[in-house]
Amino acid sequence: MNATNLDDTILKHFMSTFYGSGNYKGDYWFIGMEEGGGLDLNQVTKRIDAWSELGQNELVDIYQFHLKIGFPEYFTNPVRLQKTWAQQARILLSSQGLQSSTEDVRIYQRDQIGRISGDTCLLELLPLPSPSLNTWNYNSWSSLPFLKDRNVYRDYCIPWRTKHLQLRIMQHKPKVVVFMGQVYSTYWQTIAGQHLDFVDIGGFQADNFAGTLYVITKHPAAYGVTNAYFEEIGDFISNFL
């Protein structure tokens, strides 16, 4: 890729292949809308290059990936907590009846979350990182027609990526699928299946089918959300494990 544009062939392959980090065989899957980041062309280029160097697979090891893109501080002492991963760790620890203090979460993020042989799978419905919903730079960095604006991009990606996530859930049958972000509930309902009837459990929604518990939560970056909220979700999940 050159200094002014992304390589459209590699970019399209990345979009059609990359889904996140961790292990499809893990019991705990977390699905979000899209990764943050991608503030500039250099950041996006680094991510695609790192993915290529790691084998161009659906999933990467989160530690190896972030070392390559220049963010070791999330996995090396003193560990910098990443807001979404920290609350995912808090859900998992609480669901197993373990302590979920800030230090416990820090250790889990450092050693366990998103690892290729671990118990978590961190997935994104949309493939490209973006710093905010109101920011769209890819039309300046690529000539791919489905990247002309965010709405066209969503309409292009969501149908086939939804089907792919459904397929992976059917294949691997995780114990828990946690969808992050209630504003995207329509998409989460489609992935989980229209036959599911999500019931509100005091601020989050849940239903189970065929041995998998599905939970829709507030996003960790949502205003006013607390650690206790995610601990309560973990406690709820523990009843189904």
PDB file of C-alpha atoms in Angstrom:
ATOM      1  CA  MET A   1       0.000   0.000   0.000  1.00  0.00           C
ATOM      2  CA  ASN A   2       1.287   3.467  -0.850  1.00  0.00           C
ATOM      3  CA  ALA A   3       1.291   6.631   1.224  1.00  0.00           C
ATOM      4  CA  THR A   4      -1.908   8.091  -0.180  1.00  0.00           C
ATOM      5  CA  ASN A   5      -4.263   5.162  -0.775  1.00  0.00           C
ATOM      6  CA  LEU A   6      -5.066   1.641   0.324  1.00  0.00           C
ATOM      7  CA  ASP A   7      -4.503  -1.290  -2.014  1.00  0.00           C
ATOM      8  CA  ASP A   8      -8.082  -2.081  -3.047  1.00  0.00           C
ATOM      9  CA  THR A   9      -7.389  -5.758  -3.736  1.00  0.00           C
ATOM     10  CA  ILE A  10      -5.916  -6.360  -0.284  1.00  0.00           C
ATOM     11  CA  LEU A  11      -8.539  -4.127   1.344  1.00  0.00           C
ATOM     12  CA  LYS A  12     -11.417  -6.091  -0.192  1.00  0.00           C
ATOM     13  CA  HIS A  13      -9.807  -9.368   0.873  1.00  0.00           C
ATOM     14  CA  PHE A  14      -9.407  -8.010   4.406  1.00  0.00           C
ATOM     15  CA  MET A  15     -13.053  -6.947   4.520  1.00  0.00           C
ATOM     16  CA  SER A  16     -14.282 -10.335   3.316  1.00  0.00           C
ATOM     17  CA  THR A  17     -12.028 -12.371   5.599  1.00  0.00           C
ATOM     18  CA  PHE A  18     -11.234 -10.623   8.892  1.00  0.00           C
ATOM     19  CA  TYR A  19     -13.724 -10.950  11.760  1.00  0.00           C
ATOM     20  CA  GLY A  20     -11.759 -10.298  14.938  1.00  0.00           C
ATOM     21  CA  SER A  21      -9.534 -11.976  17.477  1.00  0.00           C
ATOM     22  CA  GLY A  22      -9.449 -15.025  19.691  1.00  0.00           C
ATOM     23  CA  ASN A  23     -10.710 -18.556  19.327  1.00  0.00           C
ATOM     24  CA  TYR A  24     -13.871 -19.851  17.661  1.00  0.00           C
ATOM     25  CA  LYS A  25     -13.682 -22.825  20.038  1.00  0.00           C
ATOM     26  CA  GLY A  26     -13.955 -20.535  23.059  1.00  0.00           C
ATOM     27  CA  ASP A  27     -17.084 -20.607  25.211  1.00  0.00           C
ATOM     28  CA  TYR A  28     -17.456 -16.812  25.354  1.00  0.00           C
ATOM     29  CA  TRP A  29     -18.116 -14.816  22.203  1.00  0.00           C
ATOM     30  CA  PHE A  30     -18.448 -11.035  22.193  1.00  0.00           C
ATOM     31  CA  ILE A  31     -19.797  -9.329  19.079  1.00  0.00           C
ATOM     32  CA  GLY A  32     -19.591  -5.589  18.479  1.00  0.00           C
ATOM     33  CA  MET A  33     -20.453  -3.320  15.587  1.00  0.00           C
ATOM     34  CA  GLU A  34     -16.939  -2.266  14.605  1.00  0.00           C
ATOM     35  CA  GLU A  35     -13.495  -1.614  16.013  1.00  0.00           C
ATOM     36  CA  GLY A  36     -12.489   1.863  17.055  1.00  0.00           C
ATOM     37  CA  GLY A  37      -9.305   3.408  15.751  1.00  0.00           C
ATOM     38  CA  GLY A  38      -8.429   3.997  12.135  1.00  0.00           C
ATOM     39  CA  LEU A  39      -7.836   7.673  12.815  1.00  0.00           C
ATOM     40  CA  ASP A  40      -5.681   8.058   9.738  1.00  0.00           C
ATOM     41  CA  LEU A  41      -4.436   6.147   6.717  1.00  0.00           C
ATOM     42  CA  ASN A  42      -1.286   5.043   8.511  1.00  0.00           C
ATOM     43  CA  GLN A  43      -3.265   3.370  11.312  1.00  0.00           C
ATOM     44  CA  VAL A  44      -5.472   1.473   8.878  1.00  0.00           C
ATOM     45  CA  THR A  45      -2.474   0.435   6.790  1.00  0.00           C
ATOM     46  CA  LYS A  46      -0.707  -0.897   9.883  1.00  0.00           C
ATOM     47  CA  ARG A  47      -3.748  -2.991  10.797  1.00  0.00           C
ATOM     48  CA  ILE A  48      -4.098  -4.536   7.357  1.00  0.00           C
ATOM     49  CA  ASP A  49      -0.354  -5.178   7.139  1.00  0.00           C
ATOM     50  CA  ALA A  50      -0.375  -6.842  10.578  1.00  0.00           C
ATOM     51  CA  TRP A  51      -3.300  -9.036   9.567  1.00  0.00           C
ATOM     52  CA  SER A  52      -1.446 -10.027   6.391  1.00  0.00           C
ATOM     53  CA  GLU A  53       1.735 -10.854   8.302  1.00  0.00           C
ATOM     54  CA  LEU A  54      -0.257 -13.021  10.728  1.00  0.00           C
ATOM     55  CA  GLY A  55      -1.662 -15.157   7.913  1.00  0.00           C
ATOM     56  CA  GLN A  56      -4.720 -13.297   6.542  1.00  0.00           C
ATOM     57  CA  ASN A  57      -7.084 -15.394   8.678  1.00  0.00           C
ATOM     58  CA  GLU A  58     -10.559 -14.724  10.046  1.00  0.00           C
ATOM     59  CA  LEU A  59      -9.157 -14.379  13.564  1.00  0.00           C
ATOM     60  CA  VAL A  60      -5.879 -13.057  14.914  1.00  0.00           C
ATOM     61  CA  ASP A  61      -4.229 -13.389  18.291  1.00  0.00           C
ATOM     62  CA  ILE A  62      -5.015 -10.030  19.870  1.00  0.00           C
ATOM     63  CA  TYR A  63      -1.629  -9.779  21.600  1.00  0.00           C
ATOM     64  CA  GLN A  64       0.414 -10.526  18.483  1.00  0.00           C
ATOM     65  CA  PHE A  65      -1.749  -8.181  16.420  1.00  0.00           C
ATOM     66  CA  HIS A  66      -1.425  -5.240  18.798  1.00  0.00           C
ATOM     67  CA  LEU A  67       2.306  -5.679  19.136  1.00  0.00           C
ATOM     68  CA  LYS A  68       2.557  -5.360  15.353  1.00  0.00           C
ATOM     69  CA  ILE A  69       0.398  -2.221  15.178  1.00  0.00           C
ATOM     70  CA  GLY A  70       2.275  -0.544  18.024  1.00  0.00           C
ATOM     71  CA  PHE A  71       0.041  -0.896  21.089  1.00  0.00           C
ATOM     72  CA  PRO A  72       1.940  -3.180  23.504  1.00  0.00           C
ATOM     73  CA  GLU A  73       0.694  -1.228  26.523  1.00  0.00           C
ATOM     74  CA  TYR A  74      -2.565  -3.209  26.577  1.00  0.00           C
ATOM     75  CA  PHE A  75      -0.694  -6.459  27.233  1.00  0.00           C
ATOM     76  CA  THR A  76       2.554  -5.562  28.999  1.00  0.00           C
ATOM     77  CA  ASN A  77       3.006  -4.215  32.519  1.00  0.00           C
ATOM     78  CA  PRO A  78       1.863  -1.728  33.615  1.00  0.00           C
ATOM     79  CA  VAL A  79      -1.206  -2.783  31.612  1.00  0.00           C
ATOM     80  CA  ARG A  80      -3.380  -0.016  30.207  1.00  0.00           C
ATOM     81  CA  LEU A  81      -7.027  -1.046  30.407  1.00  0.00           C
ATOM     82  CA  GLN A  82      -9.022  -0.919  27.189  1.00  0.00           C
ATOM     83  CA  LYS A  83     -12.618  -0.033  28.031  1.00  0.00           C
ATOM     84  CA  THR A  84     -14.413  -2.676  25.956  1.00  0.00           C
ATOM     85  CA  TRP A  85     -12.022  -5.542  26.687  1.00  0.00           C
ATOM     86  CA  ALA A  86     -12.048  -4.694  30.390  1.00  0.00           C
ATOM     87  CA  GLN A  87     -15.821  -5.054  30.637  1.00  0.00           C
ATOM     88  CA  GLN A  88     -15.788  -8.211  28.553  1.00  0.00           C
ATOM     89  CA  ALA A  89     -13.251  -9.600  31.009  1.00  0.00           C
ATOM     90  CA  ARG A  90     -15.430  -8.470  33.913  1.00  0.00           C
ATOM     91  CA  ILE A  91     -18.437 -10.328  32.471  1.00  0.00           C
ATOM     92  CA  LEU A  92     -16.419 -13.515  32.028  1.00  0.00           C
ATOM     93  CA  LEU A  93     -14.774 -13.414  35.459  1.00  0.00           C
ATOM     94  CA  SER A  94     -18.090 -12.713  37.199  1.00  0.00           C
ATOM     95  CA  SER A  95     -19.792 -15.531  35.284  1.00  0.00           C
ATOM     96  CA  GLN A  96     -17.198 -17.939  36.680  1.00  0.00           C
ATOM     97  CA  GLY A  97     -17.616 -16.721  40.245  1.00  0.00           C
ATOM     98  CA  LEU A  98     -14.169 -15.111  40.210  1.00  0.00           C
ATOM     99  CA  GLN A  99     -13.088 -11.738  41.532  1.00  0.00           C
ATOM    100  CA  SER A 100     -13.452  -8.939  39.000  1.00  0.00           C
ATOM    101  CA  SER A 101     -11.571  -6.079  40.610  1.00  0.00           C
ATOM    102  CA  THR A 102      -9.670  -3.672  38.403  1.00  0.00           C
ATOM    103  CA  GLU A 103      -6.476  -5.633  39.041  1.00  0.00           C
ATOM    104  CA  ASP A 104      -8.154  -8.966  38.218  1.00  0.00           C
ATOM    105  CA  VAL A 105      -9.496  -7.479  34.999  1.00  0.00           C
ATOM    106  CA  ARG A 106      -6.079  -6.042  34.181  1.00  0.00           C
ATOM    107  CA  ILE A 107      -4.458  -9.474  34.545  1.00  0.00           C
ATOM    108  CA  TYR A 108      -7.157 -11.139  32.426  1.00  0.00           C
ATOM    109  CA  GLN A 109      -6.755  -8.550  29.680  1.00  0.00           C
ATOM    110  CA  ARG A 110      -2.987  -8.978  29.749  1.00  0.00           C
ATOM    111  CA  ASP A 111      -2.934 -12.770  29.615  1.00  0.00           C
ATOM    112  CA  GLN A 112      -6.230 -14.125  28.272  1.00  0.00           C
ATOM    113  CA  ILE A 113      -8.593 -11.929  26.301  1.00  0.00           C
ATOM    114  CA  GLY A 114      -8.658 -12.454  22.544  1.00  0.00           C
ATOM    115  CA  ARG A 115      -5.910 -15.088  22.500  1.00  0.00           C
ATOM    116  CA  ILE A 116      -5.906 -17.589  19.664  1.00  0.00           C
ATOM    117  CA  SER A 117      -5.944 -20.577  22.039  1.00  0.00           C
ATOM    118  CA  GLY A 118      -8.045 -18.989  24.789  1.00  0.00           C
ATOM    119  CA  ASP A 119     -11.695 -19.064  25.836  1.00  0.00           C
ATOM    120  CA  THR A 120     -12.859 -15.837  24.176  1.00  0.00           C
ATOM    121  CA  CYS A 121     -13.747 -14.787  20.653  1.00  0.00           C
ATOM    122  CA  LEU A 122     -14.039 -11.046  19.960  1.00  0.00           C
ATOM    123  CA  LEU A 123     -15.895 -10.366  16.714  1.00  0.00           C
ATOM    124  CA  GLU A 124     -17.069  -7.335  14.750  1.00  0.00           C
ATOM    125  CA  LEU A 125     -20.074  -7.124  12.449  1.00  0.00           C
ATOM    126  CA  LEU A 126     -18.302  -4.536  10.297  1.00  0.00           C
ATOM    127  CA  PRO A 127     -14.695  -5.117   9.215  1.00  0.00           C
ATOM    128  CA  LEU A 128     -13.103  -1.662   9.070  1.00  0.00           C
ATOM    129  CA  PRO A 129     -11.958   0.339  12.102  1.00  0.00           C
ATOM    130  CA  SER A 130     -13.465   3.785  12.524  1.00  0.00           C
ATOM    131  CA  PRO A 131     -12.962   6.418  15.231  1.00  0.00           C
ATOM    132  CA  SER A 132     -16.662   7.358  15.363  1.00  0.00           C
ATOM    133  CA  LEU A 133     -20.005   6.864  13.663  1.00  0.00           C
ATOM    134  CA  ASN A 134     -19.724  10.368  12.225  1.00  0.00           C
ATOM    135  CA  THR A 135     -16.300   9.837  10.675  1.00  0.00           C
ATOM    136  CA  TRP A 136     -15.854   8.274   7.247  1.00  0.00           C
ATOM    137  CA  ASN A 137     -12.488   8.468   5.492  1.00  0.00           C
ATOM    138  CA  TYR A 138     -12.460   5.355   3.341  1.00  0.00           C
ATOM    139  CA  ASN A 139     -13.914   7.102   0.296  1.00  0.00           C
ATOM    140  CA  SER A 140     -10.715   9.196   0.281  1.00  0.00           C
ATOM    141  CA  TRP A 141      -8.433   6.196   0.697  1.00  0.00           C
ATOM    142  CA  SER A 142     -10.065   3.725  -1.696  1.00  0.00           C
ATOM    143  CA  SER A 143     -11.876   3.639  -5.028  1.00  0.00           C
ATOM    144  CA  LEU A 144     -14.055   0.652  -4.070  1.00  0.00           C
ATOM    145  CA  PRO A 145     -17.639   1.703  -4.874  1.00  0.00           C
ATOM    146  CA  PHE A 146     -19.118   0.235  -1.688  1.00  0.00           C
ATOM    147  CA  LEU A 147     -16.907   2.538   0.394  1.00  0.00           C
ATOM    148  CA  LYS A 148     -18.331   5.774  -1.033  1.00  0.00           C
ATOM    149  CA  ASP A 149     -20.099   6.480   2.282  1.00  0.00           C
ATOM    150  CA  ARG A 150     -20.960   4.735   5.540  1.00  0.00           C
ATOM    151  CA  ASN A 151     -24.529   3.831   4.544  1.00  0.00           C
ATOM    152  CA  VAL A 152     -23.459   2.150   1.302  1.00  0.00           C
ATOM    153  CA  TYR A 153     -20.717   0.327   3.218  1.00  0.00           C
ATOM    154  CA  ARG A 154     -23.181  -0.974   5.809  1.00  0.00           C
ATOM    155  CA  ASP A 155     -25.678  -2.070   3.199  1.00  0.00           C
ATOM    156  CA  TYR A 156     -22.924  -3.919   1.363  1.00  0.00           C
ATOM    157  CA  CYS A 157     -21.329  -5.657   4.351  1.00  0.00           C
ATOM    158  CA  ILE A 158     -24.036  -6.452   6.857  1.00  0.00           C
ATOM    159  CA  PRO A 159     -26.064  -9.090   4.942  1.00  0.00           C
ATOM    160  CA  TRP A 160     -23.173 -11.442   4.157  1.00  0.00           C
ATOM    161  CA  ARG A 161     -21.260 -10.821   7.368  1.00  0.00           C
ATOM    162  CA  THR A 162     -24.432 -11.536   9.346  1.00  0.00           C
ATOM    163  CA  LYS A 163     -24.813 -14.868   7.550  1.00  0.00           C
ATOM    164  CA  HIS A 164     -21.177 -15.707   8.195  1.00  0.00           C
ATOM    165  CA  LEU A 165     -21.497 -15.022  11.923  1.00  0.00           C
ATOM    166  CA  GLN A 166     -24.664 -17.138  12.030  1.00  0.00           C
ATOM    167  CA  LEU A 167     -22.766 -19.967  10.339  1.00  0.00           C
ATOM    168  CA  ARG A 168     -19.878 -19.785  12.790  1.00  0.00           C
ATOM    169  CA  ILE A 169     -22.272 -19.840  15.757  1.00  0.00           C
ATOM    170  CA  MET A 170     -24.020 -22.912  14.327  1.00  0.00           C
ATOM    171  CA  GLN A 171     -20.678 -24.634  13.711  1.00  0.00           C
ATOM    172  CA  HIS A 172     -19.022 -23.947  17.056  1.00  0.00           C
ATOM    173  CA  LYS A 173     -21.998 -23.604  19.431  1.00  0.00           C
ATOM    174  CA  PRO A 174     -20.462 -21.240  21.996  1.00  0.00           C
ATOM    175  CA  LYS A 175     -22.002 -21.267  25.455  1.00  0.00           C
ATOM    176  CA  VAL A 176     -22.491 -17.501  25.472  1.00  0.00           C
ATOM    177  CA  VAL A 177     -22.784 -14.825  22.791  1.00  0.00           C
ATOM    178  CA  VAL A 178     -22.723 -11.282  24.172  1.00  0.00           C
ATOM    179  CA  PHE A 179     -23.722  -8.493  21.787  1.00  0.00           C
ATOM    180  CA  MET A 180     -22.212  -5.145  22.756  1.00  0.00           C
ATOM    181  CA  GLY A 181     -24.385  -2.086  22.133  1.00  0.00           C
ATOM    182  CA  GLN A 182     -28.167  -1.962  22.519  1.00  0.00           C
ATOM    183  CA  VAL A 183     -28.527   0.615  19.760  1.00  0.00           C
ATOM    184  CA  TYR A 184     -27.710  -2.207  17.323  1.00  0.00           C
ATOM    185  CA  SER A 185     -30.336  -4.613  18.681  1.00  0.00           C
ATOM    186  CA  THR A 186     -31.949  -5.059  15.265  1.00  0.00           C
ATOM    187  CA  TYR A 187     -28.697  -6.466  13.902  1.00  0.00           C
ATOM    188  CA  TRP A 188     -28.162  -8.648  16.973  1.00  0.00           C
ATOM    189  CA  GLN A 189     -31.669 -10.068  16.660  1.00  0.00           C
ATOM    190  CA  THR A 190     -30.959 -11.028  13.056  1.00  0.00           C
ATOM    191  CA  ILE A 191     -27.708 -12.776  13.948  1.00  0.00           C
ATOM    192  CA  ALA A 192     -29.253 -14.630  16.883  1.00  0.00           C
ATOM    193  CA  GLY A 193     -32.400 -15.495  14.930  1.00  0.00           C
ATOM    194  CA  GLN A 194     -35.847 -13.968  14.701  1.00  0.00           C
ATOM    195  CA  HIS A 195     -37.214 -16.910  16.692  1.00  0.00           C
ATOM    196  CA  LEU A 196     -35.467 -15.669  19.829  1.00  0.00           C
ATOM    197  CA  ASP A 197     -37.539 -13.552  22.191  1.00  0.00           C
ATOM    198  CA  PHE A 198     -35.135 -11.298  24.052  1.00  0.00           C
ATOM    199  CA  VAL A 199     -36.447 -10.498  27.533  1.00  0.00           C
ATOM    200  CA  ASP A 200     -35.302  -7.459  29.495  1.00  0.00           C
ATOM    201  CA  ILE A 201     -33.455  -8.413  32.678  1.00  0.00           C
ATOM    202  CA  GLY A 202     -33.060  -4.994  34.239  1.00  0.00           C
ATOM    203  CA  GLY A 203     -30.996  -3.136  31.692  1.00  0.00           C
ATOM    204  CA  PHE A 204     -29.870  -5.981  29.454  1.00  0.00           C
ATOM    205  CA  GLN A 205     -31.747  -8.490  27.306  1.00  0.00           C
ATOM    206  CA  ALA A 206     -31.324 -12.245  27.031  1.00  0.00           C
ATOM    207  CA  ASP A 207     -32.683 -15.467  25.583  1.00  0.00           C
ATOM    208  CA  ASN A 208     -31.215 -18.905  24.935  1.00  0.00           C
ATOM    209  CA  PHE A 209     -31.521 -21.380  22.101  1.00  0.00           C
ATOM    210  CA  ALA A 210     -29.882 -24.705  21.250  1.00  0.00           C
ATOM    211  CA  GLY A 211     -27.460 -24.526  24.146  1.00  0.00           C
ATOM    212  CA  THR A 212     -26.288 -20.956  23.529  1.00  0.00           C
ATOM    213  CA  LEU A 213     -27.225 -18.017  25.741  1.00  0.00           C
ATOM    214  CA  TYR A 214     -27.544 -14.718  23.860  1.00  0.00           C
ATOM    215  CA  VAL A 215     -27.222 -11.429  25.753  1.00  0.00           C
ATOM    216  CA  ILE A 216     -27.542  -7.841  24.513  1.00  0.00           C
ATOM    217  CA  THR A 217     -25.759  -5.279  26.698  1.00  0.00           C
ATOM    218  CA  LYS A 218     -25.129  -1.584  26.779  1.00  0.00           C
ATOM    219  CA  HIS A 219     -21.861  -0.642  25.163  1.00  0.00           C
ATOM    220  CA  PRO A 220     -18.972  -0.209  27.623  1.00  0.00           C
ATOM    221  CA  ALA A 221     -18.519   3.349  26.323  1.00  0.00           C
ATOM    222  CA  ALA A 222     -22.194   4.246  26.916  1.00  0.00           C
ATOM    223  CA  TYR A 223     -22.880   7.138  29.261  1.00  0.00           C
ATOM    224  CA  GLY A 224     -23.377   6.171  32.899  1.00  0.00           C
ATOM    225  CA  VAL A 225     -22.593   2.469  32.529  1.00  0.00           C
ATOM    226  CA  THR A 226     -20.872   0.975  35.595  1.00  0.00           C
ATOM    227  CA  ASN A 227     -18.642  -1.954  36.452  1.00  0.00           C
ATOM    228  CA  ALA A 228     -21.485  -3.335  38.572  1.00  0.00           C
ATOM    229  CA  TYR A 229     -23.699  -3.508  35.475  1.00  0.00           C
ATOM    230  CA  PHE A 230     -21.297  -5.900  33.751  1.00  0.00           C
ATOM    231  CA  GLU A 231     -20.777  -7.889  36.955  1.00  0.00           C
ATOM    232  CA  GLU A 232     -24.551  -8.390  37.151  1.00  0.00           C
ATOM    233  CA  ILE A 233     -24.543  -9.671  33.577  1.00  0.00           C
ATOM    234  CA  GLY A 234     -21.797 -12.124  34.494  1.00  0.00           C
ATOM    235  CA  ASP A 235     -23.773 -13.283  37.517  1.00  0.00           C
ATOM    236  CA  PHE A 236     -26.791 -13.831  35.280  1.00  0.00           C
ATOM    237  CA  ILE A 237     -24.746 -15.820  32.772  1.00  0.00           C
ATOM    238  CA  SER A 238     -23.414 -18.051  35.558  1.00  0.00           C
ATOM    239  CA  ASN A 239     -26.909 -19.500  35.988  1.00  0.00           C
ATOM    240  CA  PHE A 240     -26.736 -20.984  32.478  1.00  0.00           C
ATOM    241  CA  LEU A 241     -23.224 -22.427  32.520  1.00  0.00           C
TER     242      LEU A 241
END
